[in-house]
Amino acid sequence: MFNIAKAICLLFCLSVLVHAETTLTQRDPRIIGGEVADFGDWPSTAALFVTKKGREEGSYICGGTLIAPRWVITAAHCVKGEKATNLFVWLGTTDLSDNGGGEGIKIKKIISHPQYDEATFDNDLALLELEDISNVKTMPLFIGDAEEGTPAAVVGWGARNINPLTGEGFNPSLQLYELQLPIVSQTQCKLIMEDLQNMGPVTDNMICAGTGLGGEDTCQGDSGGPLMAMQNNEIRLVGLVSWGIGCADQNTYGVYTRLNKFSKWIESSMEAESNNDSGGGTIFWMLFPFFVLLLTYKIRRIG
Ligand code: 4AZ
């Protein structure tokens, strides 16, 4: 009796393992899909780290993009609840291993979009002001709407494997991976994500990319990173990796923050902060003549 129970249990475990193995191999686990990026490609892509308590070294949390020498853009859900002083970005390398090169810069301020909605991931973007300027190439924003079928690229250090039991990604990558995906029309994305998958809403502040065929997608850890397309002979930033249902399943798309909806907010937030930063300086220089006058008066009195 005991042996039969053991045998049944063994058979069950074996069948779960075989199922897991076939699901994994069927899905060709990469970024998911795609190929390793050449060193020096995607120079504006940033890796966001949170420092471990009391230690300098950090753990990787998300992707981002350098859009101005002092500014990295990422997803708001990546920095939710984080303190700026605990964060840093790593720029200028595709290789996050110990001797992969690049430069680390601390974060001075986090500006999350004031209407970011953590229930729906609407307005999922945040600006990170860097402590120092970076000398790597900045990426301009895509102007206007990237239309259906536009070939786009996504890159990230996110999961390359899917846990077959949970459907979630695991094993972030030390090497940056890149993948090409087409932009999907809003109607098609709503149809698939809201109607078929019973998720969403897919708001006007979101843009979708993917084939719907399975096997190619962004995944856990790619969040905040760039969705890019060519415009005026240069590669520009269309969106930020935001959410999806599992990774790389058939009949789903990846959902990205639609950045052209936020170009004004991005510009004005960066400008306001730069004015703030120089504010202290302005007051100092405005009062400078009074300091000089005061000093000369005192010197005269002493004399
Ligand atoms: C995530 O959790 C995540 N397949 C990012 C992208 C996608 C799913 C999940 C899209 O960071």
PDB file of N, CA, C and O in Angstrom, residues 112-149:
ATOM      1  N   SER A 112       8.068  61.577  -9.229  1.00  0.00           N
ATOM      2  CA  SER A 112       7.103  60.641  -9.823  1.00  0.00           C
ATOM      3  C   SER A 112       5.941  61.433 -10.366  1.00  0.00           C
ATOM      4  O   SER A 112       5.618  62.511  -9.842  1.00  0.00           O
ATOM      5  N   HIS A 113       5.292  60.933 -11.416  1.00  0.00           N
ATOM      6  CA  HIS A 113       4.152  61.659 -11.967  1.00  0.00           C
ATOM      7  C   HIS A 113       3.073  61.763 -10.888  1.00  0.00           C
ATOM      8  O   HIS A 113       2.708  60.764 -10.276  1.00  0.00           O
ATOM      9  N   PRO A 114       2.541  62.988 -10.663  1.00  0.00           N
ATOM     10  CA  PRO A 114       1.583  63.161  -9.553  1.00  0.00           C
ATOM     11  C   PRO A 114       0.305  62.337  -9.726  1.00  0.00           C
ATOM     12  O   PRO A 114      -0.356  62.024  -8.740  1.00  0.00           O
ATOM     13  N   GLN A 115      -0.033  61.975 -10.959  1.00  0.00           N
ATOM     14  CA  GLN A 115      -1.245  61.162 -11.160  1.00  0.00           C
ATOM     15  C   GLN A 115      -0.938  59.670 -11.361  1.00  0.00           C
ATOM     16  O   GLN A 115      -1.793  58.940 -11.872  1.00  0.00           O
ATOM     17  N   TYR A 116       0.270  59.240 -11.002  1.00  0.00           N
ATOM     18  CA  TYR A 116       0.565  57.802 -11.119  1.00  0.00           C
ATOM     19  C   TYR A 116      -0.437  57.018 -10.282  1.00  0.00           C
ATOM     20  O   TYR A 116      -0.669  57.328  -9.115  1.00  0.00           O
ATOM     21  N   ASP A 117      -1.046  56.011 -10.901  1.00  0.00           N
ATOM     22  CA  ASP A 117      -2.078  55.220 -10.229  1.00  0.00           C
ATOM     23  C   ASP A 117      -1.559  53.791 -10.051  1.00  0.00           C
ATOM     24  O   ASP A 117      -1.406  53.053 -11.026  1.00  0.00           O
ATOM     25  N   GLU A 118      -1.299  53.408  -8.798  1.00  0.00           N
ATOM     26  CA  GLU A 118      -0.668  52.096  -8.606  1.00  0.00           C
ATOM     27  C   GLU A 118      -1.620  50.934  -8.840  1.00  0.00           C
ATOM     28  O   GLU A 118      -1.182  49.797  -8.999  1.00  0.00           O
ATOM     29  N   ALA A 119      -2.917  51.206  -8.902  1.00  0.00           N
ATOM     30  CA  ALA A 119      -3.861  50.121  -9.175  1.00  0.00           C
ATOM     31  C   ALA A 119      -3.886  49.794 -10.663  1.00  0.00           C
ATOM     32  O   ALA A 119      -3.958  48.625 -11.054  1.00  0.00           O
ATOM     33  N   THR A 120      -3.830  50.814 -11.517  1.00  0.00           N
ATOM     34  CA  THR A 120      -3.953  50.586 -12.968  1.00  0.00           C
ATOM     35  C   THR A 120      -2.640  50.789 -13.721  1.00  0.00           C
ATOM     36  O   THR A 120      -2.556  50.487 -14.905  1.00  0.00           O
ATOM     37  N   PHE A 121      -1.603  51.316 -13.034  1.00  0.00           N
ATOM     38  CA  PHE A 121      -0.326  51.685 -13.672  1.00  0.00           C
ATOM     39  C   PHE A 121      -0.512  52.809 -14.685  1.00  0.00           C
ATOM     40  O   PHE A 121       0.300  52.969 -15.603  1.00  0.00           O
ATOM     41  N   ASP A 122      -1.584  53.609 -14.539  1.00  0.00           N
ATOM     42  CA  ASP A 122      -1.752  54.775 -15.410  1.00  0.00           C
ATOM     43  C   ASP A 122      -0.700  55.816 -15.011  1.00  0.00           C
ATOM     44  O   ASP A 122      -0.360  55.925 -13.829  1.00  0.00           O
ATOM     45  N   ASN A 123      -0.173  56.537 -15.991  1.00  0.00           N
ATOM     46  CA  ASN A 123       0.853  57.581 -15.761  1.00  0.00           C
ATOM     47  C   ASN A 123       2.086  57.013 -15.054  1.00  0.00           C
ATOM     48  O   ASN A 123       2.580  57.588 -14.088  1.00  0.00           O
ATOM     49  N   ASP A 124       2.577  55.880 -15.559  1.00  0.00           N
ATOM     50  CA  ASP A 124       3.670  55.165 -14.903  1.00  0.00           C
ATOM     51  C   ASP A 124       5.030  55.717 -15.355  1.00  0.00           C
ATOM     52  O   ASP A 124       5.719  55.095 -16.164  1.00  0.00           O
ATOM     53  N   LEU A 125       5.389  56.898 -14.837  1.00  0.00           N
ATOM     54  CA  LEU A 125       6.702  57.458 -15.161  1.00  0.00           C
ATOM     55  C   LEU A 125       7.241  58.296 -14.008  1.00  0.00           C
ATOM     56  O   LEU A 125       6.473  58.846 -13.221  1.00  0.00           O
ATOM     57  N   ALA A 126       8.552  58.349 -13.923  1.00  0.00           N
ATOM     58  CA  ALA A 126       9.218  59.150 -12.887  1.00  0.00           C
ATOM     59  C   ALA A 126      10.519  59.677 -13.455  1.00  0.00           C
ATOM     60  O   ALA A 126      11.178  59.005 -14.264  1.00  0.00           O
ATOM     61  N   LEU A 127      10.867  60.888 -13.038  1.00  0.00           N
ATOM     62  CA  LEU A 127      12.144  61.486 -13.436  1.00  0.00           C
ATOM     63  C   LEU A 127      13.111  61.380 -12.265  1.00  0.00           C
ATOM     64  O   LEU A 127      12.731  61.633 -11.118  1.00  0.00           O
ATOM     65  N   LEU A 128      14.343  60.993 -12.575  1.00  0.00           N
ATOM     66  CA  LEU A 128      15.372  60.909 -11.541  1.00  0.00           C
ATOM     67  C   LEU A 128      16.416  61.968 -11.822  1.00  0.00           C
ATOM     68  O   LEU A 128      17.054  61.949 -12.884  1.00  0.00           O
ATOM     69  N   GLU A 129      16.554  62.912 -10.888  1.00  0.00           N
ATOM     70  CA  GLU A 129      17.589  63.936 -11.067  1.00  0.00           C
ATOM     71  C   GLU A 129      18.900  63.393 -10.526  1.00  0.00           C
ATOM     72  O   GLU A 129      18.960  62.931  -9.381  1.00  0.00           O
ATOM     73  N   LEU A 130      19.954  63.435 -11.339  1.00  0.00           N
ATOM     74  CA  LEU A 130      21.249  62.875 -10.935  1.00  0.00           C
ATOM     75  C   LEU A 130      22.053  63.903 -10.135  1.00  0.00           C
ATOM     76  O   LEU A 130      21.926  65.108 -10.359  1.00  0.00           O
ATOM     77  N   GLU A 131      22.899  63.392  -9.239  1.00  0.00           N
ATOM     78  CA  GLU A 131      23.777  64.266  -8.446  1.00  0.00           C
ATOM     79  C   GLU A 131      24.812  64.956  -9.332  1.00  0.00           C
ATOM     80  O   GLU A 131      25.187  66.090  -9.080  1.00  0.00           O
ATOM     81  N   ASP A 132      25.303  64.230 -10.345  1.00  0.00           N
ATOM     82  CA  ASP A 132      26.294  64.788 -11.271  1.00  0.00           C
ATOM     83  C   ASP A 132      25.793  64.601 -12.690  1.00  0.00           C
ATOM     84  O   ASP A 132      24.981  63.717 -12.925  1.00  0.00           O
ATOM     85  N   ILE A 133      26.336  65.376 -13.613  1.00  0.00           N
ATOM     86  CA  ILE A 133      25.926  65.157 -14.995  1.00  0.00           C
ATOM     87  C   ILE A 133      26.637  63.918 -15.535  1.00  0.00           C
ATOM     88  O   ILE A 133      27.728  63.560 -15.084  1.00  0.00           O
ATOM     89  N   SER A 134      25.982  63.269 -16.482  1.00  0.00           N
ATOM     90  CA  SER A 134      26.586  62.112 -17.134  1.00  0.00           C
ATOM     91  C   SER A 134      27.070  62.542 -18.513  1.00  0.00           C
ATOM     92  O   SER A 134      26.458  63.407 -19.145  1.00  0.00           O
ATOM     93  N   ASN A 135      28.170  61.918 -18.946  1.00  0.00           N
ATOM     94  CA  ASN A 135      28.695  62.278 -20.269  1.00  0.00           C
ATOM     95  C   ASN A 135      28.256  61.321 -21.352  1.00  0.00           C
ATOM     96  O   ASN A 135      28.656  61.455 -22.498  1.00  0.00           O
ATOM     97  N   VAL A 136      27.434  60.312 -21.000  1.00  0.00           N
ATOM     98  CA  VAL A 136      26.999  59.380 -22.048  1.00  0.00           C
ATOM     99  C   VAL A 136      25.919  60.052 -22.896  1.00  0.00           C
ATOM    100  O   VAL A 136      25.351  61.080 -22.525  1.00  0.00           O
ATOM    101  N   LYS A 137      25.644  59.430 -24.050  1.00  0.00           N
ATOM    102  CA  LYS A 137      24.707  60.024 -25.011  1.00  0.00           C
ATOM    103  C   LYS A 137      23.293  60.053 -24.424  1.00  0.00           C
ATOM    104  O   LYS A 137      22.872  59.085 -23.798  1.00  0.00           O
ATOM    105  N   THR A 138      22.596  61.162 -24.629  1.00  0.00           N
ATOM    106  CA  THR A 138      21.204  61.242 -24.176  1.00  0.00           C
ATOM    107  C   THR A 138      20.286  60.818 -25.320  1.00  0.00           C
ATOM    108  O   THR A 138      20.665  60.896 -26.484  1.00  0.00           O
ATOM    109  N   MET A 139      19.081  60.345 -24.978  1.00  0.00           N
ATOM    110  CA  MET A 139      18.148  59.916 -26.026  1.00  0.00           C
ATOM    111  C   MET A 139      16.974  60.886 -26.120  1.00  0.00           C
ATOM    112  O   MET A 139      16.318  61.171 -25.117  1.00  0.00           O
ATOM    113  N   PRO A 140      16.700  61.395 -27.344  1.00  0.00           N
ATOM    114  CA  PRO A 140      15.561  62.301 -27.501  1.00  0.00           C
ATOM    115  C   PRO A 140      14.238  61.540 -27.477  1.00  0.00           C
ATOM    116  O   PRO A 140      14.197  60.340 -27.769  1.00  0.00           O
ATOM    117  N   LEU A 141      13.164  62.247 -27.128  1.00  0.00           N
ATOM    118  CA  LEU A 141      11.833  61.630 -27.132  1.00  0.00           C
ATOM    119  C   LEU A 141      11.295  61.551 -28.552  1.00  0.00           C
ATOM    120  O   LEU A 141      11.555  62.424 -29.377  1.00  0.00           O
ATOM    121  N   PHE A 142      10.543  60.511 -28.839  1.00  0.00           N
ATOM    122  CA  PHE A 142       9.840  60.351 -30.110  1.00  0.00           C
ATOM    123  C   PHE A 142       8.744  61.422 -30.150  1.00  0.00           C
ATOM    124  O   PHE A 142       8.040  61.636 -29.165  1.00  0.00           O
ATOM    125  N   ILE A 143       8.640  62.099 -31.279  1.00  0.00           N
ATOM    126  CA  ILE A 143       7.648  63.178 -31.372  1.00  0.00           C
ATOM    127  C   ILE A 143       6.393  62.645 -32.052  1.00  0.00           C
ATOM    128  O   ILE A 143       6.468  62.017 -33.111  1.00  0.00           O
ATOM    129  N   GLY A 144       5.232  62.840 -31.439  1.00  0.00           N
ATOM    130  CA  GLY A 144       3.961  62.374 -31.999  1.00  0.00           C
ATOM    131  C   GLY A 144       3.746  60.912 -31.688  1.00  0.00           C
ATOM    132  O   GLY A 144       4.459  60.315 -30.868  1.00  0.00           O
ATOM    133  N   ASP A 145       2.753  60.303 -32.366  1.00  0.00           N
ATOM    134  CA  ASP A 145       2.394  58.913 -32.095  1.00  0.00           C
ATOM    135  C   ASP A 145       3.198  57.956 -32.952  1.00  0.00           C
ATOM    136  O   ASP A 145       3.304  58.152 -34.157  1.00  0.00           O
ATOM    137  N   ALA A 146       3.759  56.921 -32.358  1.00  0.00           N
ATOM    138  CA  ALA A 146       4.371  55.842 -33.143  1.00  0.00           C
ATOM    139  C   ALA A 146       3.211  54.963 -33.617  1.00  0.00           C
ATOM    140  O   ALA A 146       2.437  54.463 -32.806  1.00  0.00           O
ATOM    141  N   GLU A 147       3.095  54.824 -34.934  1.00  0.00           N
ATOM    142  CA  GLU A 147       1.900  54.161 -35.458  1.00  0.00           C
ATOM    143  C   GLU A 147       1.983  52.639 -35.423  1.00  0.00           C
ATOM    144  O   GLU A 147       3.073  52.074 -35.334  1.00  0.00           O
ATOM    145  N   GLU A 148       0.819  52.031 -35.554  1.00  0.00           N
ATOM    146  CA  GLU A 148       0.699  50.574 -35.595  1.00  0.00           C
ATOM    147  C   GLU A 148       1.686  50.001 -36.620  1.00  0.00           C
ATOM    148  O   GLU A 148       1.795  50.523 -37.730  1.00  0.00           O
ATOM    149  N   GLY A 149       2.382  48.955 -36.243  1.00  0.00           N
ATOM    150  CA  GLY A 149       3.301  48.291 -37.159  1.00  0.00           C
ATOM    151  C   GLY A 149       4.696  48.889 -37.173  1.00  0.00           C
ATOM    152  O   GLY A 149       5.618  48.286 -37.731  1.00  0.00           O
TER     153      GLY A 149
END
